[in-house]
Short mmCIF file of C-alpha atoms in Angstrom, two decimals:
data_model
loop_
_atom_site.label_atom_id
_atom_site.label_comp_id
_atom_site.label_asym_id
_atom_site.label_seq_id
_atom_site.Cartn_x
_atom_site.Cartn_y
_atom_site.Cartn_z
CA MET A 226 -24.86 33.05 -64.56
CA LYS A 227 -21.48 32.59 -62.82
CA LYS A 228 -19.92 29.19 -63.36
CA PRO A 229 -19.36 27.35 -60.05
CA VAL A 230 -15.72 27.01 -58.98
CA TYR A 231 -14.73 23.48 -57.90
CA ILE A 232 -11.39 23.12 -56.12
CA LEU A 233 -9.76 19.82 -55.20
CA GLY A 234 -7.53 20.17 -52.13
CA ILE A 235 -4.77 17.64 -51.34
CA GLU A 236 -3.10 17.52 -47.90
CA SER A 237 -0.13 15.26 -47.13
CA SER A 238 2.12 17.25 -44.80
CA CYS A 239 2.45 14.74 -41.97
CA ASP A 240 0.73 11.42 -41.30
CA ASP A 241 -2.81 11.96 -42.63
CA THR A 242 -3.67 11.71 -46.32
CA SER A 243 -6.64 13.94 -47.07
CA ALA A 244 -8.57 15.16 -50.12
CA SER A 245 -11.47 17.59 -50.27
CA VAL A 246 -13.68 19.11 -52.94
CA ILE A 247 -15.21 22.52 -52.33
CA CYS A 248 -17.57 24.51 -54.50
CA ASP A 249 -17.54 28.29 -54.01
CA ALA A 250 -16.25 28.01 -50.41
CA LYS A 251 -18.70 25.22 -49.43
CA VAL A 252 -17.30 21.80 -48.56
CA LEU A 253 -18.76 18.96 -50.67
CA SER A 254 -16.37 16.29 -49.36
CA ASN A 255 -13.49 16.04 -46.90
CA VAL A 256 -11.93 12.57 -46.75
CA VAL A 257 -9.11 11.75 -44.32
CA ALA A 258 -7.12 8.51 -44.13
CA ASN A 259 -5.37 8.22 -40.77
CA GLN A 260 -2.17 6.23 -40.41
CA GLU A 261 -2.38 3.82 -37.47
CA VAL A 262 1.15 2.55 -38.09
CA HIS A 263 2.83 5.26 -35.94
CA ALA A 264 1.07 4.52 -32.62
CA LYS A 265 3.44 1.66 -31.68
CA TYR A 266 6.48 3.92 -32.22
CA GLY A 267 5.16 6.71 -29.99
CA GLY A 268 5.43 9.32 -32.76
CA VAL A 269 5.37 9.82 -36.53
CA VAL A 270 8.02 7.86 -38.48
CA PRO A 271 8.69 9.94 -41.65
CA GLU A 272 9.64 7.01 -43.90
CA LEU A 273 6.51 5.04 -42.96
CA ALA A 274 4.36 8.16 -43.37
CA SER A 275 5.44 8.77 -46.97
CA ARG A 276 4.90 5.10 -47.88
CA ALA A 277 1.39 5.19 -46.43
CA HIS A 278 0.63 8.39 -48.39
CA GLN A 279 1.59 6.57 -51.59
CA GLN A 280 -0.89 3.81 -50.78
CA ASN A 281 -3.68 6.16 -49.70
CA ILE A 282 -3.55 9.06 -52.13
CA VAL A 283 -5.37 7.54 -55.13
CA PRO A 284 -8.30 5.99 -53.19
CA VAL A 285 -8.67 9.11 -51.00
CA ILE A 286 -8.86 11.50 -53.98
CA GLN A 287 -11.19 9.11 -55.84
CA GLN A 288 -13.48 9.00 -52.79
CA ALA A 289 -13.45 12.80 -52.37
CA ILE A 290 -14.51 13.33 -56.01
CA GLU A 291 -17.21 10.64 -55.78
CA LYS A 292 -18.56 12.01 -52.48
CA ALA A 293 -18.73 15.50 -54.01
CA ASN A 294 -20.91 13.97 -56.73
CA ILE A 295 -18.89 15.42 -59.60
CA THR A 296 -16.46 14.12 -62.22
CA LYS A 297 -12.80 15.18 -62.23
CA GLU A 298 -13.47 17.06 -65.49
CA LYS A 299 -15.56 19.55 -63.52
CA LEU A 300 -12.60 20.64 -61.37
CA SER A 301 -11.47 24.26 -61.81
CA ALA A 302 -8.07 23.86 -60.11
CA ILE A 303 -6.01 21.63 -57.83
CA ALA A 304 -4.61 22.97 -54.56
CA PHE A 305 -1.97 21.08 -52.58
CA THR A 306 0.15 21.53 -49.47
CA ARG A 307 3.61 22.79 -50.43
CA GLY A 308 4.85 22.97 -46.82
CA PRO A 309 5.73 23.06 -44.00
CA GLY A 310 5.81 19.35 -43.15
CA LEU A 311 7.74 16.12 -43.61
CA MET A 312 9.62 16.26 -46.91
CA GLY A 313 8.79 12.71 -48.03
CA SER A 314 5.11 13.16 -47.25
CA LEU A 315 4.93 16.55 -48.99
CA LEU A 316 6.55 15.11 -52.12
CA VAL A 317 3.78 12.53 -52.53
CA GLY A 318 1.03 15.18 -52.53
CA THR A 319 3.04 17.66 -54.63
CA SER A 320 3.89 15.12 -57.35
CA PHE A 321 0.34 13.81 -57.54
CA ALA A 322 -1.20 17.30 -57.69
CA LYS A 323 1.18 18.32 -60.50
CA SER A 324 0.42 15.21 -62.56
CA LEU A 325 -3.34 15.55 -62.14
CA ALA A 326 -3.34 19.28 -62.98
CA LEU A 327 -1.23 18.61 -66.08
CA GLY A 328 -3.45 15.72 -67.14
CA LEU A 329 -6.65 17.74 -66.71
CA GLU A 330 -5.03 20.93 -68.10
CA ILE A 331 -6.24 23.03 -65.15
CA PRO A 332 -4.39 25.45 -62.81
CA LEU A 333 -2.17 24.20 -59.99
CA ILE A 334 -2.17 26.14 -56.70
CA ASP A 335 0.39 25.67 -53.92
CA VAL A 336 -0.78 26.24 -50.36
CA ASN A 337 1.08 27.12 -47.15
CA HIS A 338 -0.20 24.62 -44.55
CA MET A 339 -0.01 27.18 -41.72
CA GLN A 340 -1.99 29.80 -43.66
CA ALA A 341 -4.55 27.10 -44.46
CA HIS A 342 -5.12 26.40 -40.75
CA ILE A 343 -6.02 30.07 -40.29
CA LEU A 344 -8.08 30.37 -43.48
CA ALA A 345 -10.19 27.33 -42.53
CA HIS A 346 -12.29 29.98 -40.76
CA PHE A 347 -13.56 31.11 -44.17
CA ILE A 348 -15.18 27.80 -45.11
CA LYS A 349 -18.87 28.53 -45.65
CA GLU A 350 -20.94 26.70 -43.04
CA GLU A 351 -24.41 27.37 -41.75
CA THR A 352 -23.21 27.43 -38.16
CA ASN A 353 -19.87 29.24 -38.30
CA LYS A 354 -19.19 32.95 -38.17
CA THR A 355 -16.16 34.25 -40.05
CA PRO A 356 -13.78 36.70 -38.38
CA PRO A 357 -13.55 40.25 -39.78
CA PHE A 358 -10.13 41.74 -40.62
CA PRO A 359 -7.98 42.44 -38.72
CA PHE A 360 -8.12 39.53 -36.27
CA ILE A 361 -5.66 37.64 -34.09
CA CYS A 362 -5.22 33.93 -34.59
CA LEU A 363 -3.65 31.56 -32.08
CA THR A 364 -2.25 28.73 -34.19
CA ILE A 365 -1.60 25.66 -32.06
CA SER A 366 -0.58 22.26 -33.34
CA GLY A 367 1.95 19.46 -32.88
CA GLY A 368 4.60 21.44 -34.71
CA HIS A 369 3.59 25.10 -34.25
CA THR A 370 2.57 27.61 -31.62
CA GLN A 371 2.12 31.14 -32.92
CA ILE A 372 0.10 34.29 -32.43
CA VAL A 373 -0.59 35.73 -35.86
CA LYS A 374 -2.12 39.09 -36.75
CA VAL A 375 -4.26 38.61 -39.88
CA THR A 376 -4.92 41.83 -41.82
CA HIS A 377 -6.19 40.16 -44.99
CA TYR A 378 -6.39 36.62 -46.42
CA PHE A 379 -2.70 36.58 -47.32
CA GLU A 380 -1.41 39.44 -45.17
CA MET A 381 -0.17 37.95 -41.93
CA GLU A 382 2.33 38.97 -39.28
CA ILE A 383 3.76 36.75 -36.54
CA LEU A 384 3.43 38.58 -33.21
CA GLY A 385 4.88 35.79 -31.10
CA GLU A 386 5.88 32.14 -31.38
CA THR A 387 7.47 29.28 -29.49
CA ILE A 388 11.23 29.37 -28.99
CA ASP A 389 11.43 25.58 -28.50
CA ASP A 390 8.67 22.95 -28.32
CA ALA A 391 5.20 23.48 -29.77
CA VAL A 392 2.15 23.12 -27.54
CA GLY A 393 1.13 19.83 -29.18
CA GLU A 394 4.55 18.39 -28.31
CA ALA A 395 4.12 19.55 -24.72
CA PHE A 396 0.85 17.60 -24.50
CA ASP A 397 2.19 14.49 -26.28
CA LYS A 398 5.49 14.38 -24.37
CA SER A 399 3.74 14.89 -21.03
CA ALA A 400 1.43 12.01 -21.95
CA LYS A 401 4.47 9.86 -22.74
CA ILE A 402 5.95 10.64 -19.29
CA LEU A 403 2.64 9.38 -17.83
CA GLY A 404 2.79 6.20 -19.93
CA LEU A 405 -0.17 7.15 -22.13
CA PRO A 406 -0.12 6.00 -25.79
CA TYR A 407 0.54 8.29 -28.78
CA PRO A 408 -1.06 10.68 -29.65
CA GLY A 409 -1.36 11.63 -26.00
CA GLY A 410 -2.87 15.13 -26.20
CA PRO A 411 -6.51 13.99 -26.57
CA LEU A 412 -6.02 11.49 -23.69
CA ILE A 413 -4.71 14.20 -21.35
CA ASP A 414 -7.82 16.22 -22.26
CA LYS A 415 -10.07 13.23 -21.52
CA HIS A 416 -8.54 12.52 -18.08
CA ALA A 417 -8.31 16.25 -17.25
CA GLN A 418 -12.08 16.57 -17.40
CA LEU A 419 -12.32 14.25 -14.38
CA GLY A 420 -9.51 15.83 -12.33
CA ASN A 421 -8.70 18.84 -10.18
CA PRO A 422 -6.74 21.45 -12.22
CA LYS A 423 -5.23 22.99 -9.06
CA ALA A 424 -4.03 19.67 -7.57
CA PHE A 425 -0.38 20.08 -8.64
CA PRO A 426 1.05 23.53 -9.45
CA PHE A 427 3.62 23.56 -12.27
CA THR A 428 5.97 26.48 -12.91
CA LYS A 429 5.20 28.58 -15.98
CA PRO A 430 8.23 29.43 -18.18
CA LYS A 431 9.43 33.03 -18.19
CA VAL A 432 9.82 34.29 -21.76
CA GLY A 433 8.85 37.48 -23.65
CA ASP A 434 5.29 38.87 -23.55
CA LEU A 435 4.16 37.18 -26.76
CA ASP A 436 6.57 34.26 -27.09
CA PHE A 437 6.14 30.72 -25.82
CA SER A 438 8.42 28.08 -24.32
CA PHE A 439 7.31 24.58 -23.36
CA SER A 440 10.54 22.59 -22.98
CA GLY A 441 11.12 23.76 -19.39
CA LEU A 442 7.56 22.90 -18.42
CA LYS A 443 7.97 19.41 -19.90
CA THR A 444 11.21 18.89 -17.90
CA GLY A 445 9.48 20.19 -14.76
CA ILE A 446 6.68 17.66 -15.22
CA LEU A 447 9.23 14.84 -15.73
CA TYR A 448 11.16 15.71 -12.52
CA PHE A 449 7.94 16.09 -10.55
CA ILE A 450 6.71 12.63 -11.64
CA GLN A 451 10.09 11.00 -10.94
CA LYS A 452 10.22 12.55 -7.47
CA GLN A 453 6.66 11.43 -6.61
CA GLN A 454 7.30 7.90 -7.91
CA ARG A 455 10.29 7.56 -5.57
CA ILE A 456 7.85 8.14 -2.69
CA ASN A 457 4.94 6.14 -4.15
CA LEU A 458 5.39 3.74 -7.08
CA ASN A 459 1.68 3.94 -7.95
CA PHE A 460 1.57 7.75 -7.96
CA ILE A 461 0.55 8.06 -11.63
CA GLU A 462 -2.24 5.45 -11.45
CA GLU A 463 -3.66 6.88 -8.23
CA ASN A 464 -3.57 10.52 -9.43
CA LEU A 465 -3.84 10.33 -13.23
CA ASP A 466 -6.92 12.56 -13.59
CA ASP A 467 -5.50 15.24 -11.29
CA ILE A 468 -2.06 15.17 -12.96
CA CYS A 469 -3.65 15.54 -16.43
CA ALA A 470 -5.95 18.33 -15.23
CA SER A 471 -2.99 20.21 -13.69
CA ILE A 472 -0.85 19.86 -16.84
CA GLN A 473 -3.70 20.98 -19.08
CA TYR A 474 -4.57 23.90 -16.78
CA THR A 475 -0.94 25.15 -16.84
CA ILE A 476 -0.62 24.89 -20.63
CA VAL A 477 -3.95 26.65 -21.26
CA GLU A 478 -3.05 29.36 -18.72
CA ILE A 479 0.15 30.07 -20.68
CA LEU A 480 -1.81 30.32 -23.96
CA MET A 481 -4.47 32.61 -22.49
CA GLU A 482 -1.89 34.87 -20.84
CA LYS A 483 -0.14 35.44 -24.19
CA LEU A 484 -3.43 36.08 -25.96
CA LYS A 485 -4.33 38.73 -23.38
CA ASN A 486 -0.94 40.38 -24.00
CA ALA A 487 -1.58 40.34 -27.77
CA VAL A 488 -4.99 41.99 -27.33
CA LYS A 489 -3.44 44.63 -25.05
CA LYS A 490 -0.67 45.31 -27.58
CA THR A 491 -2.84 45.47 -30.73
CA GLY A 492 -6.26 46.52 -29.43
CA ILE A 493 -7.80 43.78 -31.61
CA LYS A 494 -10.56 41.87 -29.84
CA HIS A 495 -11.49 39.39 -32.60
CA ILE A 496 -9.70 36.19 -31.60
CA ALA A 497 -9.58 32.98 -33.63
CA ILE A 498 -7.90 29.64 -32.95
CA ALA A 499 -6.55 27.17 -35.48
CA GLY A 500 -4.57 23.93 -35.64
CA GLY A 501 -4.97 20.47 -34.14
CA VAL A 502 -4.65 21.49 -30.48
CA SER A 503 -7.63 23.87 -30.85
CA ALA A 504 -9.77 20.72 -30.54
CA ASN A 505 -8.82 20.75 -26.82
CA SER A 506 -11.93 21.20 -24.68
CA GLU A 507 -10.29 23.43 -22.03
CA ILE A 508 -8.98 25.92 -24.63
CA ARG A 509 -12.45 26.14 -26.21
CA LYS A 510 -14.06 26.64 -22.80
CA ARG A 511 -11.60 29.36 -21.75
CA LEU A 512 -12.03 31.23 -25.04
CA GLN A 513 -15.79 31.24 -24.63
CA LEU A 514 -15.36 32.58 -21.08
CA ALA A 515 -13.07 35.31 -22.44
CA GLU A 516 -15.99 36.61 -24.51
CA LYS A 517 -17.85 37.37 -21.26
CA HIS A 518 -14.85 38.54 -19.21
CA PHE A 519 -12.88 40.61 -21.72
CA GLY A 520 -15.46 41.45 -24.39
CA TRP A 521 -13.63 39.42 -27.03
CA THR A 522 -15.39 37.88 -30.01
CA THR A 523 -13.98 34.38 -30.45
CA TYR A 524 -13.98 32.15 -33.51
CA ILE A 525 -13.65 28.42 -33.04
CA PRO A 526 -13.62 26.24 -36.17
CA LYS A 527 -15.55 23.00 -36.52
CA PHE A 528 -13.66 20.09 -35.01
CA GLU A 529 -12.96 18.43 -38.40
CA TYR A 530 -11.32 21.60 -39.76
CA THR A 531 -8.85 21.91 -36.87
CA THR A 532 -6.66 18.85 -37.46
CA ASP A 533 -4.75 18.33 -40.72
CA ASN A 534 -7.42 18.11 -43.42
CA ALA A 535 -7.78 18.99 -47.09
CA ALA A 536 -10.84 21.25 -46.74
CA MET A 537 -8.57 23.98 -45.34
CA ILE A 538 -6.20 23.45 -48.30
CA ALA A 539 -9.12 23.67 -50.73
CA ILE A 540 -10.53 26.92 -49.22
CA THR A 541 -7.06 28.51 -49.38
CA GLY A 542 -6.76 27.32 -52.97
CA TYR A 543 -10.17 28.83 -53.72
CA LEU A 544 -9.14 32.24 -52.31
CA LYS A 545 -5.93 32.12 -54.37
CA TYR A 546 -7.90 31.02 -57.46
CA LEU A 547 -10.09 34.13 -57.19
CA ASN A 548 -6.85 36.18 -57.38
CA ASN A 549 -5.49 34.13 -60.32
CA ASP A 550 -2.63 33.23 -58.00
CA TYR A 551 -1.50 30.00 -59.68
CA SER A 552 1.70 27.98 -59.36
CA ASP A 553 4.13 26.99 -62.00
CA VAL A 554 4.62 23.25 -62.53
CA SER A 555 8.26 23.73 -61.42
CA VAL A 556 7.09 24.52 -57.84
CA THR A 557 8.82 22.38 -55.19
CA ALA A 558 7.81 21.16 -51.75
CA LYS A 559 9.39 22.94 -48.75
CA ALA A 560 9.75 21.23 -45.38
CA ARG A 561 10.24 24.58 -43.63
CA LEU A 562 7.91 27.42 -44.47
CA LYS A 563 6.87 30.40 -42.34
CA VAL A 564 3.21 31.41 -42.15
CA THR A 565 4.15 34.70 -43.84
CA GLU A 566 5.79 33.03 -46.88
#
């Protein structure tokens, strides 16, 4: 009988410390410690993030192993996020993973955070369907916006990406303009559900067929708000739901337009989404509608596997483990790392 493979995944790329244990592609535990400290600064403070990771990492890993109902001696390998991310935060996870792997005398596996977002689709769940190769993945998060063609687990090609701000930044910075607290993306989504998406038309940026640009849109929103506030000081309060709905509608329109171009260019109709912004309700709704309208098959991961979490690191580690694709203990964290690296 085949011995079960237990992988411990460690994720510390930004401001969440997370650990997960999976057994043969099934999640046994996925523990996330959020850092509240950044909210009052309106964004992630790297120095504070790495300090919080140092405090959280031991209890989080301990909890993940206990929740999985195993002992650390049962682990087959340790997977960790090598990059991309905040250097100080990455170093905490990298150092801990190395020490634990050395202490337990088991393989160490480095994981590309962006690949992990995509490969979260291969976590075994009763409810989820996994995309067949090749498929297109729209990766949308606070730091990334990309359309990736996935030919195999570790064969990926970037078809298009943002030339400036990522979509998550566009949501968060628009929220900041409206005086909403950080992180603002989920709050825009919440208000948008009560508003009219066609209330205020915003100009969509003109860039290549498969590339994105959000900095111009963000500036357009700022000027629009400033102009309206000169006429009516209470403009935001009186129109908050409609403003949020219009911003969200414009951003999702841009994403859907690019996806349609990617399908036209490649002929691939299996479409997946990944990354923190894929938790957005409008994107999910529009993708489901696209199944009916364009004959796409869409793949939407479970909410808890969209934001930064260690289950996606563990599943990527598991797929690498099956290939004996281990890391040397001299491996170093990398703040910048392309999805294809």
